[in-house]
Each structure stands twice: as C-alpha cells, then as structure tokens.
PDB file of C-alpha atoms in Angstrom:
ATOM      1  CA  MET A   1       0.104   0.144  -0.006  1.00 38.00           C
ATOM      2  CA  ASN A   2       1.910   3.233  -1.044  1.00 37.00           C
ATOM      3  CA  ARG A   3       1.637   6.083   2.001  1.00 41.00           C
ATOM      4  CA  PRO A   4       2.980   9.278   0.350  1.00 36.00           C
ATOM      5  CA  SER A   5       4.437  11.288   3.428  1.00 38.00           C
ATOM      6  CA  ALA A   6       3.429  15.776   3.449  1.00 38.00           C
ATOM      7  CA  PRO A   7       5.207  17.334   2.075  1.00 36.00           C
ATOM      8  CA  MET A   8       5.813  19.400   5.211  1.00 36.00           C
ATOM      9  CA  SER A   9       7.317  22.846   3.792  1.00 36.00           C
ATOM     10  CA  GLY A  10       6.473  25.901   5.073  1.00 37.00           C
ATOM     11  CA  ARG A  11       5.307  26.875   8.763  1.00 41.00           C
ATOM     12  CA  ALA A  12       2.596  28.902   8.197  1.00 48.00           C
ATOM     13  CA  ILE A  13       0.388  30.186   5.383  1.00 57.00           C
ATOM     14  CA  GLY A  14       1.828  33.412   4.396  1.00 55.00           C
ATOM     15  CA  THR A  15       3.590  35.491   7.574  1.00 59.00           C
ATOM     16  CA  ARG A  16       0.248  34.480   9.897  1.00 77.00           C
ATOM     17  CA  ARG A  17      -0.353  31.098  11.147  1.00 93.00           C
ATOM     18  CA  VAL A  18      -3.352  29.163  11.193  1.00 97.00           C
ATOM     19  CA  PHE A  19      -3.195  27.660  13.966  1.00 98.00           C
ATOM     20  CA  PRO A  20      -2.710  30.842  16.369  1.00 97.00           C
ATOM     21  CA  GLU A  21      -0.760  29.006  19.525  1.00 97.00           C
ATOM     22  CA  ARG A  22      -3.837  28.517  22.030  1.00 96.00           C
ATOM     23  CA  ALA A  23      -5.298  25.989  19.554  1.00 97.00           C
ATOM     24  CA  ARG A  24      -1.707  24.546  18.886  1.00 97.00           C
ATOM     25  CA  SER A  25      -1.918  23.600  22.862  1.00 97.00           C
ATOM     26  CA  PHE A  26      -5.365  22.681  22.279  1.00 96.00           C
ATOM     27  CA  PHE A  27      -4.795  20.185  19.730  1.00 98.00           C
ATOM     28  CA  ALA A  28      -1.872  18.698  21.603  1.00 98.00           C
ATOM     29  CA  SER A  29      -4.012  18.375  24.547  1.00 97.00           C
ATOM     30  CA  SER A  30      -6.873  16.342  22.973  1.00 98.00           C
ATOM     31  CA  TYR A  31      -4.927  14.597  20.082  1.00 98.00           C
ATOM     32  CA  PRO A  32      -5.788  11.728  18.679  1.00 98.00           C
ATOM     33  CA  GLU A  33      -8.299  11.338  20.498  1.00 98.00           C
ATOM     34  CA  GLY A  34     -10.168  14.014  21.776  1.00 97.00           C
ATOM     35  CA  THR A  35     -12.509  15.854  20.009  1.00 98.00           C
ATOM     36  CA  HIS A  36     -12.120  19.186  20.230  1.00 97.00           C
ATOM     37  CA  LYS A  37     -12.544  22.691  19.268  1.00 98.00           C
ATOM     38  CA  LEU A  38     -10.009  24.625  17.652  1.00 97.00           C
ATOM     39  CA  ASP A  39      -9.591  28.707  16.198  1.00 98.00           C
ATOM     40  CA  HIS A  40      -8.945  29.186  12.942  1.00 98.00           C
ATOM     41  CA  ASN A  41      -7.492  32.148  11.466  1.00 97.00           C
ATOM     42  CA  LEU A  42      -9.055  30.962   7.500  1.00 98.00           C
ATOM     43  CA  VAL A  43     -11.250  32.488   6.905  1.00 97.00           C
ATOM     44  CA  GLY A  44     -11.246  35.395   3.466  1.00 96.00           C
ATOM     45  CA  HIS A  45      -8.780  33.365   1.760  1.00 97.00           C
ATOM     46  CA  PRO A  46     -10.041  34.296  -1.794  1.00 97.00           C
ATOM     47  CA  LEU A  47      -9.308  29.809  -2.370  1.00 97.00           C
ATOM     48  CA  LEU A  48     -12.236  29.060  -0.627  1.00 98.00           C
ATOM     49  CA  GLU A  49     -14.454  31.500  -2.543  1.00 97.00           C
ATOM     50  CA  LEU A  50     -17.538  30.403  -4.098  1.00 97.00           C
ATOM     51  CA  ASP A  51     -16.698  31.392  -7.460  1.00 96.00           C
ATOM     52  CA  ALA A  52     -13.334  29.654  -7.264  1.00 97.00           C
ATOM     53  CA  LEU A  53     -14.678  26.158  -5.783  1.00 98.00           C
ATOM     54  CA  ALA A  54     -16.777  26.156  -8.569  1.00 97.00           C
ATOM     55  CA  LEU A  55     -13.525  26.816 -11.536  1.00 97.00           C
ATOM     56  CA  LEU A  56     -12.977  23.804  -9.263  1.00 98.00           C
ATOM     57  CA  GLY A  57     -15.349  21.596  -8.989  1.00 97.00           C
ATOM     58  CA  GLU A  58     -15.101  21.920 -13.013  1.00 97.00           C
ATOM     59  CA  ALA A  59     -11.325  21.380 -12.496  1.00 97.00           C
ATOM     60  CA  LEU A  60     -11.480  18.073 -10.927  1.00 97.00           C
ATOM     61  CA  PRO A  61     -11.919  15.145 -12.286  1.00 97.00           C
ATOM     62  CA  ALA A  62     -15.699  13.534 -11.483  1.00 94.00           C
ATOM     63  CA  ARG A  63     -14.745  11.673  -9.234  1.00 95.00           C
ATOM     64  CA  SER A  64     -13.878  14.035  -6.839  1.00 97.00           C
ATOM     65  CA  CYS A  65     -16.941  15.938  -6.494  1.00 96.00           C
ATOM     66  CA  GLU A  66     -19.492  14.176  -4.662  1.00 92.00           C
ATOM     67  CA  TYR A  67     -22.813  15.722  -4.471  1.00 91.00           C
ATOM     68  CA  ASN A  68     -26.991  15.547  -4.133  1.00 86.00           C
ATOM     69  CA  ARG A  69     -29.942  17.253  -2.459  1.00 83.00           C
ATOM     70  CA  GLY A  70     -29.269  18.461   1.168  1.00 86.00           C
ATOM     71  CA  ASP A  71     -33.224  17.862   2.074  1.00 84.00           C
ATOM     72  CA  LEU A  72     -31.511  14.382   3.991  1.00 80.00           C
ATOM     73  CA  PRO A  73     -33.035  12.853   7.299  1.00 82.00           C
ATOM     74  CA  ILE A  74     -30.115  11.944   9.067  1.00 89.00           C
ATOM     75  CA  GLY A  75     -30.004   8.028   8.565  1.00 83.00           C
ATOM     76  CA  VAL A  76     -29.547   6.946   4.345  1.00 74.00           C
ATOM     77  CA  GLU A  77     -28.743   4.340   3.448  1.00 68.00           C
ATOM     78  CA  GLY A  78     -26.174   4.106   0.193  1.00 60.00           C
ATOM     79  CA  LYS A  79     -25.952   6.524  -1.932  1.00 63.00           C
ATOM     80  CA  PRO A  80     -27.797   9.794  -1.332  1.00 61.00           C
ATOM     81  CA  GLU A  81     -30.098  10.626  -4.309  1.00 62.00           C
ATOM     82  CA  GLY A  82     -28.282  13.435  -7.153  1.00 65.00           C
ATOM     83  CA  ASN A  83     -29.427  17.014  -7.368  1.00 66.00           C
ATOM     84  CA  GLY A  84     -30.373  17.223 -11.444  1.00 75.00           C
ATOM     85  CA  PHE A  85     -27.874  20.136 -11.671  1.00 87.00           C
ATOM     86  CA  SER A  86     -23.704  19.461 -12.742  1.00 93.00           C
ATOM     87  CA  ILE A  87     -21.288  20.671 -10.216  1.00 95.00           C
ATOM     88  CA  GLY A  88     -20.518  24.189 -11.107  1.00 96.00           C
ATOM     89  CA  GLU A  89     -23.844  24.440 -10.998  1.00 95.00           C
ATOM     90  CA  THR A  90     -24.337  23.156  -7.815  1.00 95.00           C
ATOM     91  CA  ILE A  91     -21.848  25.555  -6.271  1.00 96.00           C
ATOM     92  CA  ARG A  92     -23.170  28.710  -8.030  1.00 97.00           C
ATOM     93  CA  THR A  93     -26.583  28.643  -6.715  1.00 96.00           C
ATOM     94  CA  ILE A  94     -25.896  26.804  -3.540  1.00 96.00           C
ATOM     95  CA  ALA A  95     -28.438  29.684  -1.615  1.00 96.00           C
ATOM     96  CA  THR A  96     -30.712  28.028  -3.877  1.00 94.00           C
ATOM     97  CA  SER A  97     -30.461  24.601  -5.582  1.00 92.00           C
ATOM     98  CA  ASN A  98     -30.905  23.066  -1.768  1.00 92.00           C
ATOM     99  CA  SER A  99     -27.613  20.713  -1.436  1.00 93.00           C
ATOM    100  CA  TRP A 100     -24.680  19.588  -0.319  1.00 92.00           C
ATOM    101  CA  ALA A 101     -21.377  19.334  -2.048  1.00 94.00           C
ATOM    102  CA  VAL A 102     -18.009  18.109  -1.345  1.00 96.00           C
ATOM    103  CA  LEU A 103     -15.119  18.231  -3.189  1.00 98.00           C
ATOM    104  CA  LYS A 104     -12.286  15.524  -2.724  1.00 98.00           C
ATOM    105  CA  ASN A 105      -8.897  15.562  -2.616  1.00 98.00           C
ATOM    106  CA  ILE A 106      -8.994  19.151  -3.526  1.00 98.00           C
ATOM    107  CA  GLU A 107      -4.214  18.507  -3.255  1.00 98.00           C
ATOM    108  CA  GLN A 108      -4.790  17.205  -6.937  1.00 97.00           C
ATOM    109  CA  ASN A 109      -5.063  20.987  -7.450  1.00 97.00           C
ATOM    110  CA  ARG A 110      -1.968  22.688  -7.424  1.00 96.00           C
ATOM    111  CA  PRO A 111      -2.167  26.512  -5.343  1.00 97.00           C
ATOM    112  CA  PHE A 112      -4.557  23.739  -2.951  1.00 98.00           C
ATOM    113  CA  ALA A 113      -2.520  21.131  -2.616  1.00 98.00           C
ATOM    114  CA  GLY A 114       0.010  24.166  -1.134  1.00 97.00           C
ATOM    115  CA  LEU A 115      -3.112  25.130   0.842  1.00 97.00           C
ATOM    116  CA  LEU A 116      -3.160  21.093   2.446  1.00 98.00           C
ATOM    117  CA  HIS A 117       0.204  21.044   2.978  1.00 97.00           C
ATOM    118  CA  ALA A 118       1.137  24.226   5.145  1.00 97.00           C
ATOM    119  CA  LEU A 119      -2.333  24.177   6.763  1.00 98.00           C
ATOM    120  CA  ILE A 120      -0.627  20.357   8.435  1.00 98.00           C
ATOM    121  CA  ALA A 121       2.927  21.877   8.412  1.00 98.00           C
ATOM    122  CA  GLU A 122       1.776  24.265  10.658  1.00 98.00           C
ATOM    123  CA  LEU A 123       0.802  21.212  13.082  1.00 98.00           C
ATOM    124  CA  ALA A 124       2.997  17.916  12.325  1.00 98.00           C
ATOM    125  CA  PRO A 125       5.624  18.114  15.086  1.00 98.00           C
ATOM    126  CA  ILE A 126       2.426  18.100  17.268  1.00 98.00           C
ATOM    127  CA  ILE A 127       1.019  14.763  15.302  1.00 98.00           C
ATOM    128  CA  GLU A 128       4.080  13.231  14.807  1.00 98.00           C
ATOM    129  CA  ALA A 129       5.381  13.114  18.079  1.00 98.00           C
ATOM    130  CA  ARG A 130       1.600  11.137  18.838  1.00 97.00           C
ATOM    131  CA  THR A 131       0.712   8.883  16.411  1.00 98.00           C
ATOM    132  CA  GLY A 132       4.230   9.173  14.077  1.00 98.00           C
ATOM    133  CA  ALA A 133       4.067   9.976   9.819  1.00 98.00           C
ATOM    134  CA  ILE A 134       1.730  11.473   8.686  1.00 98.00           C
ATOM    135  CA  LEU A 135       0.868  10.157   5.676  1.00 98.00           C
ATOM    136  CA  ARG A 136      -1.206  10.770   2.342  1.00 98.00           C
ATOM    137  CA  PRO A 137      -2.467  14.024   3.187  1.00 98.00           C
ATOM    138  CA  GLN A 138      -6.286  15.273   1.858  1.00 98.00           C
ATOM    139  CA  GLY A 139      -8.349  18.042   1.556  1.00 98.00           C
ATOM    140  CA  PHE A 140     -11.946  18.758   0.531  1.00 98.00           C
ATOM    141  CA  ILE A 141     -14.244  20.533   0.274  1.00 98.00           C
ATOM    142  CA  PHE A 142     -17.559  20.709   1.836  1.00 98.00           C
ATOM    143  CA  ILE A 143     -20.886  23.500   0.552  1.00 97.00           C
ATOM    144  CA  SER A 144     -23.689  23.003   1.664  1.00 96.00           C
ATOM    145  CA  SER A 145     -26.909  24.961   0.693  1.00 97.00           C
ATOM    146  CA  PRO A 146     -28.941  26.658   4.204  1.00 97.00           C
ATOM    147  CA  ASN A 147     -30.269  23.974   5.980  1.00 95.00           C
ATOM    148  CA  ALA A 148     -29.149  21.117   4.198  1.00 94.00           C
ATOM    149  CA  VAL A 149     -27.615  17.421   6.673  1.00 92.00           C
ATOM    150  CA  THR A 150     -24.859  15.587   5.963  1.00 91.00           C
ATOM    151  CA  PRO A 151     -26.221  12.244   6.571  1.00 92.00           C
ATOM    152  CA  TYR A 152     -24.949  10.018   9.949  1.00 95.00           C
ATOM    153  CA  HIS A 153     -21.130   9.167   8.652  1.00 95.00           C
ATOM    154  CA  PHE A 154     -17.979   7.451   9.919  1.00 97.00           C
ATOM    155  CA  ASP A 155     -14.470   8.708   7.713  1.00 97.00           C
ATOM    156  CA  PRO A 156     -11.031   6.822   8.326  1.00 97.00           C
ATOM    157  CA  GLU A 157      -9.074   9.571   8.239  1.00 98.00           C
ATOM    158  CA  HIS A 158      -7.529  11.976  11.528  1.00 98.00           C
ATOM    159  CA  ASN A 159      -9.772  15.876  10.444  1.00 98.00           C
ATOM    160  CA  ILE A 160      -9.958  18.655  11.291  1.00 98.00           C
ATOM    161  CA  LEU A 161     -13.022  20.750   9.488  1.00 98.00           C
ATOM    162  CA  LEU A 162     -12.216  24.022   9.141  1.00 98.00           C
ATOM    163  CA  HIS A 163     -15.090  26.340   8.945  1.00 98.00           C
ATOM    164  CA  LEU A 164     -15.189  29.734   6.825  1.00 98.00           C
ATOM    165  CA  ARG A 165     -19.237  30.403   6.204  1.00 98.00           C
ATOM    166  CA  GLY A 166     -22.047  30.200   7.138  1.00 98.00           C
ATOM    167  CA  GLN A 167     -23.385  28.827  10.634  1.00 98.00           C
ATOM    168  CA  LYS A 168     -23.421  24.464  11.147  1.00 98.00           C
ATOM    169  CA  THR A 169     -23.873  22.000  13.548  1.00 98.00           C
ATOM    170  CA  MET A 170     -21.282  18.479  14.041  1.00 98.00           C
ATOM    171  CA  THR A 171     -22.814  16.408  16.597  1.00 98.00           C
ATOM    172  CA  VAL A 172     -20.253  13.513  16.609  1.00 98.00           C
ATOM    173  CA  PHE A 173     -20.233  10.387  19.165  1.00 98.00           C
ATOM    174  CA  PRO A 174     -17.644   8.708  20.908  1.00 97.00           C
ATOM    175  CA  ALA A 175     -15.550   6.450  18.303  1.00 97.00           C
ATOM    176  CA  GLY A 176     -15.402   2.582  18.805  1.00 95.00           C
ATOM    177  CA  ASN A 177     -18.562   2.703  20.604  1.00 97.00           C
ATOM    178  CA  PRO A 178     -20.294  -0.362  18.769  1.00 97.00           C
ATOM    179  CA  ARG A 179     -23.321   0.824  19.789  1.00 97.00           C
ATOM    180  CA  PHE A 180     -23.110   3.637  18.118  1.00 98.00           C
ATOM    181  CA  ALA A 181     -21.869   2.347  14.655  1.00 97.00           C
ATOM    182  CA  ALA A 182     -21.703  -1.644  14.942  1.00 96.00           C
ATOM    183  CA  ASP A 183     -18.110  -3.503  14.525  1.00 97.00           C
ATOM    184  CA  ARG A 184     -19.886  -4.778  11.406  1.00 96.00           C
ATOM    185  CA  MET A 185     -20.221  -1.575  10.049  1.00 96.00           C
ATOM    186  CA  HIS A 186     -16.726  -1.201   9.743  1.00 97.00           C
ATOM    187  CA  GLU A 187     -16.304  -4.282   8.816  1.00 97.00           C
ATOM    188  CA  ALA A 188     -17.753  -3.758   5.787  1.00 96.00           C
ATOM    189  CA  TYR A 189     -17.203   0.080   4.975  1.00 96.00           C
ATOM    190  CA  HIS A 190     -13.431  -1.648   5.177  1.00 96.00           C
ATOM    191  CA  THR A 191     -14.040  -4.449   2.895  1.00 95.00           C
ATOM    192  CA  GLY A 192     -15.216  -1.997   0.629  1.00 93.00           C
ATOM    193  CA  GLY A 193     -19.028  -1.259   1.395  1.00 90.00           C
ATOM    194  CA  ALA A 194     -20.640   3.161   1.746  1.00 86.00           C
ATOM    195  CA  ARG A 195     -19.463   4.858   5.070  1.00 87.00           C
ATOM    196  CA  GLU A 196     -22.897   5.556   5.972  1.00 88.00           C
ATOM    197  CA  LEU A 197     -24.468   3.789   8.915  1.00 94.00           C
ATOM    198  CA  ALA A 198     -27.528   2.987  10.584  1.00 93.00           C
ATOM    199  CA  TRP A 199     -29.146   5.537  12.892  1.00 96.00           C
ATOM    200  CA  ARG A 200     -31.191   4.933  15.821  1.00 95.00           C
ATOM    201  CA  ASP A 201     -33.773   7.769  16.637  1.00 96.00           C
ATOM    202  CA  ASP A 202     -32.384   7.458  19.949  1.00 96.00           C
ATOM    203  CA  PHE A 203     -29.247   7.646  19.020  1.00 97.00           C
ATOM    204  CA  ALA A 204     -29.493  11.411  19.638  1.00 95.00           C
ATOM    205  CA  ARG A 205     -29.369  12.373  22.835  1.00 96.00           C
ATOM    206  CA  ASP A 206     -25.549  10.731  23.758  1.00 97.00           C
ATOM    207  CA  GLY A 207     -24.204  12.884  20.680  1.00 98.00           C
ATOM    208  CA  VAL A 208     -21.737  15.733  21.372  1.00 98.00           C
ATOM    209  CA  PRO A 209     -23.426  19.039  19.201  1.00 98.00           C
ATOM    210  CA  PHE A 210     -20.688  21.441  18.524  1.00 98.00           C
ATOM    211  CA  PRO A 211     -21.837  24.227  16.447  1.00 98.00           C
ATOM    212  CA  LEU A 212     -19.691  25.905  14.607  1.00 98.00           C
ATOM    213  CA  HIS A 213     -19.130  29.606  13.034  1.00 98.00           C
ATOM    214  CA  PRO A 214     -16.450  30.465  10.943  1.00 98.00           C
ATOM    215  CA  GLY A 215     -12.778  31.381  12.410  1.00 98.00           C
ATOM    216  CA  GLU A 216     -13.957  28.371  15.015  1.00 98.00           C
ATOM    217  CA  ALA A 217     -12.595  24.686  13.553  1.00 98.00           C
ATOM    218  CA  LEU A 218     -13.206  21.188  15.033  1.00 98.00           C
ATOM    219  CA  TYR A 219     -10.774  17.458  15.250  1.00 98.00           C
ATOM    220  CA  VAL A 220     -12.582  14.954  14.454  1.00 98.00           C
ATOM    221  CA  PRO A 221     -11.222  11.423  15.449  1.00 98.00           C
ATOM    222  CA  VAL A 222     -11.040   8.299  13.474  1.00 98.00           C
ATOM    223  CA  MET A 223     -13.697   6.922  12.779  1.00 98.00           C
ATOM    224  CA  ALA A 224     -16.238   8.888  14.894  1.00 98.00           C
ATOM    225  CA  PRO A 225     -19.506   8.744  14.250  1.00 98.00           C
ATOM    226  CA  HIS A 226     -21.413  12.147  13.532  1.00 98.00           C
ATOM    227  CA  PHE A 227     -23.320  13.574  11.368  1.00 97.00           C
ATOM    228  CA  VAL A 228     -24.083  17.552   9.910  1.00 97.00           C
ATOM    229  CA  GLN A 229     -26.833  20.560  10.013  1.00 97.00           C
ATOM    230  CA  ASN A 230     -26.104  23.466   7.897  1.00 97.00           C
ATOM    231  CA  GLY A 231     -27.839  26.874   9.413  1.00 97.00           C
ATOM    232  CA  PRO A 232     -30.714  29.204   7.726  1.00 97.00           C
ATOM    233  CA  GLU A 233     -27.251  30.343   5.552  1.00 97.00           C
ATOM    234  CA  VAL A 234     -25.009  29.258   2.917  1.00 98.00           C
ATOM    235  CA  SER A 235     -21.781  27.392   4.377  1.00 98.00           C
ATOM    236  CA  ILE A 236     -18.453  26.596   2.935  1.00 98.00           C
ATOM    237  CA  SER A 237     -15.690  24.388   5.668  1.00 98.00           C
ATOM    238  CA  LEU A 238     -12.650  23.021   3.843  1.00 98.00           C
ATOM    239  CA  SER A 239     -10.886  19.770   5.867  1.00 98.00           C
ATOM    240  CA  ILE A 240      -8.250  18.864   6.015  1.00 98.00           C
ATOM    241  CA  THR A 241      -7.098  15.122   6.839  1.00 98.00           C
ATOM    242  CA  TRP A 242      -4.040  12.313   6.930  1.00 98.00           C
ATOM    243  CA  ARG A 243      -3.556   8.608   8.372  1.00 98.00           C
ATOM    244  CA  SER A 244      -1.292   6.772  10.212  1.00 98.00           C
ATOM    245  CA  ASP A 245       0.345   3.868  10.442  1.00 98.00           C
ATOM    246  CA  TRP A 246      -2.115   3.324  13.352  1.00 98.00           C
ATOM    247  CA  SER A 247      -4.921   4.160  11.432  1.00 98.00           C
ATOM    248  CA  PHE A 248      -3.637   1.892   8.570  1.00 98.00           C
ATOM    249  CA  ALA A 249      -2.958  -0.799  11.513  1.00 98.00           C
ATOM    250  CA  GLU A 250      -6.714  -0.315  13.014  1.00 98.00           C
ATOM    251  CA  ALA A 251      -8.334  -0.356   9.132  1.00 98.00           C
ATOM    252  CA  ASP A 252      -6.798  -3.254   7.676  1.00 98.00           C
ATOM    253  CA  ALA A 253      -7.988  -5.520  11.596  1.00 98.00           C
ATOM    254  CA  ARG A 254     -10.978  -5.072  10.908  1.00 98.00           C
ATOM    255  CA  ALA A 255     -10.779  -6.210   7.344  1.00 98.00           C
ATOM    256  CA  PHE A 256      -9.137  -9.472   8.966  1.00 98.00           C
ATOM    257  CA  ASN A 257     -11.879  -9.234  10.946  1.00 98.00           C
ATOM    258  CA  THR A 258     -14.451  -9.961   7.861  1.00 97.00           C
ATOM    259  CA  ILE A 259     -12.732 -12.648   6.652  1.00 97.00           C
ATOM    260  CA  LEU A 260     -12.740 -14.745  10.305  1.00 98.00           C
ATOM    261  CA  ARG A 261     -16.663 -14.205  10.803  1.00 97.00           C
ATOM    262  CA  ARG A 262     -16.639 -15.595   7.365  1.00 96.00           C
ATOM    263  CA  MET A 263     -14.299 -18.788   9.432  1.00 96.00           C
ATOM    264  CA  GLY A 264     -17.082 -19.236  12.184  1.00 97.00           C
ATOM    265  CA  PHE A 265     -15.194 -16.931  14.262  1.00 97.00           C
ATOM    266  CA  ASP A 266     -16.586 -13.524  16.081  1.00 97.00           C
ATOM    267  CA  PRO A 267     -13.338 -11.691  16.738  1.00 97.00           C
ATOM    268  CA  ALA A 268     -13.085  -9.489  19.299  1.00 97.00           C
ATOM    269  CA  PRO A 269     -12.380  -5.198  18.054  1.00 97.00           C
ATOM    270  CA  PRO A 270      -9.396  -3.157  17.137  1.00 97.00           C
ATOM    271  CA  GLY A 271      -8.601  -1.706  19.993  1.00 97.00           C
ATOM    272  CA  ARG A 272      -8.441   1.906  19.987  1.00 97.00           C
ATOM    273  CA  TRP A 273      -5.303   4.318  20.061  1.00 97.00           C
ATOM    274  CA  PRO A 274      -2.831   3.337  21.319  1.00 97.00           C
ATOM    275  CA  ALA A 275      -3.713  -0.486  20.551  1.00 97.00           C
ATOM    276  CA  SER A 276      -1.173  -1.567  17.500  1.00 95.00           C
ATOM    277  CA  ASN A 277      -3.235  -3.953  16.204  1.00 98.00           C
ATOM    278  CA  LYS A 278      -0.679  -4.940  14.262  1.00 97.00           C
ATOM    279  CA  ALA A 279      -1.483  -9.159  14.558  1.00 97.00           C
ATOM    280  CA  LYS A 280      -4.511  -8.968  12.344  1.00 98.00           C
ATOM    281  CA  ALA A 281      -3.232  -5.807  10.389  1.00 98.00           C
ATOM    282  CA  THR A 282      -0.027  -7.921   9.884  1.00 98.00           C
ATOM    283  CA  MET A 283      -2.299 -11.170   8.905  1.00 98.00           C
ATOM    284  CA  MET A 284      -4.261  -9.720   6.224  1.00 98.00           C
ATOM    285  CA  ARG A 285      -1.763  -7.798   4.562  1.00 97.00           C
ATOM    286  CA  VAL A 286      -0.239 -11.157   2.976  1.00 97.00           C
ATOM    287  CA  VAL A 287      -4.089 -11.296   2.866  1.00 96.00           C
ATOM    288  CA  ARG A 288      -3.396  -9.549  -0.135  1.00 95.00           C
ATOM    289  CA  ARG A 289      -0.530  -9.783  -0.902  1.00 94.00           C
ATOM    290  CA  LEU A 290      -1.182 -13.376  -1.874  1.00 93.00           C
ATOM    291  CA  SER A 291      -4.426 -12.499  -3.345  1.00 89.00           C
ATOM    292  CA  ARG A 292      -2.586 -10.619  -5.820  1.00 86.00           C
ATOM    293  CA  ARG A 293      -0.515 -13.541  -6.714  1.00 76.00           C
ATOM    294  CA  PRO A 294      -0.870 -15.742  -9.730  1.00 72.00           C
TER     295      PRO A 294
END
C-alpha cells in the first residue's frame, strides 16, 4: 500500500499562522482521541470563495466531486439522490439549489495542494510526536445550502474541519463504541462498503453537538460517527485530513475480522489508539499480497 508523506515545507500561510498558539495547545492536549474545537485564521482566503470553488469543481475529475440534494434525513441507506445540476451549477447557485457538495482530494490542484500542506505543516510536530509520520494528507471542501444535512457516517482519517462561512452544527458520537457503529459496519466499510451508518432516533441524546461559526474548527477522531446540520445560510468548510500507521492498522484489522467471521469466528474488535492492532493488520496485508499472485 502506497502511503506517501506530506511535503512539510513552510510553517504558515504567508507570515501569519492559521492556527494560533491557543489552538495548537488545545490540539496537543487532545490529539488523537479527543474531539475538540480550535480557532483558525483562514476566513476570507481567496481560494475558498464560491467562485473559486466552482472553478475548482469544474477542473477536478468527476470522481472527485460528490453532490446531492440537501434535504436529507440524518440516516440514509446507500448513495443519496442527485440534485439534477452540474457541480459548477450546484456551487454557483448553492443559496437556492437545495444541495450539499464536497470537492474531494483538492490537493490534485496545485494551489490547493500548497494550502493543504501548509496547514498540516503548522501541526506536524504535534501530530508526529503522537501518531508518527503523516501519511496520505488530503483535503475536502464542503459547500452546503441553507438547512442542508450531511447524514450520519464515519471517516477513516484524522480530520480537522475548518469552518469558513455560515453556521453549522456537527454532532459527534464516541469512536469505537459499537452501539453507534456496529463492528460489522466497520468491517463492511473497510472491505468496500459505504460509510453511511444505520441511524436510530435514540442515539440523538448521546451525541455531542458542536456549533461552528466562521473562524472555528473541529478535530474529529478516526471513525467517530457524526452528522452535520447546516444553519439558515450557505456554508463552506475545509477538511484537512491525514492517516497514520495506527489508522491503517485499525482499518486492516477490521478487514481481517471480516475473514474471521466468514470462518465462523466472533473476533474481538481492534483496540483504539494507542493499541497497535499489528497482528491482525499484518495478517490482512499478507492475505492481500497472496491474493494478487497469479
């Protein structure tokens, strides 16, 4: 598996840090397992305005643009319904198109790659001291119509969502708790399934809502279930994400548990950080190598 590290050149955007000292201190005390809010100074960046994002969406390959109707329930099954527009139309008319859109892997575009790597570089000493090398850095931009919903799901990356425009509330649930994401759902995701999760209304009282305004960010741990409710205005957010040896080992151990279940076993779930999950992860990597042989 190819796991490139980020080129950590430069420590800030221009001469000013995006994450002030207090934000870096909060991050250092909570990373990698504590969901927490941070401040940032990225609001008003010219690359992150609607016109620039519409052009980015039209320049990215189609596989890097996901967009659909915004009036969705918290829980969905499978891919949500499309909105009938192109990605450029969706973004330019986001105030009225009743849509939710995400531009994936923005690092494919050179200016956005520079922005992503500069942001991660500000936090690199903290990240590397806790979870080792920064692997597969990626960026995602979310553009949402008023009152749009991002359904209940989880993600395999370490993630900081920097909010830039409008208001939204992200509700986060404990990572690794099978009540909110059953072990079989984890295993299905890591063997090619969707990231959307089964929602039950009684979950709501156990989630922690984090209201976000421009200039605020939220760190979300690996595979922590969450959903997002947009406010009454258009919103824009940037997610900077990365993987670690631990996150890859957790994913591979989940995938190996799928094989064990097929053999009739009831395997224990991988441990959360700092558990290594090395044995099962190594076995899954061996299985993959063997499966590629003629």
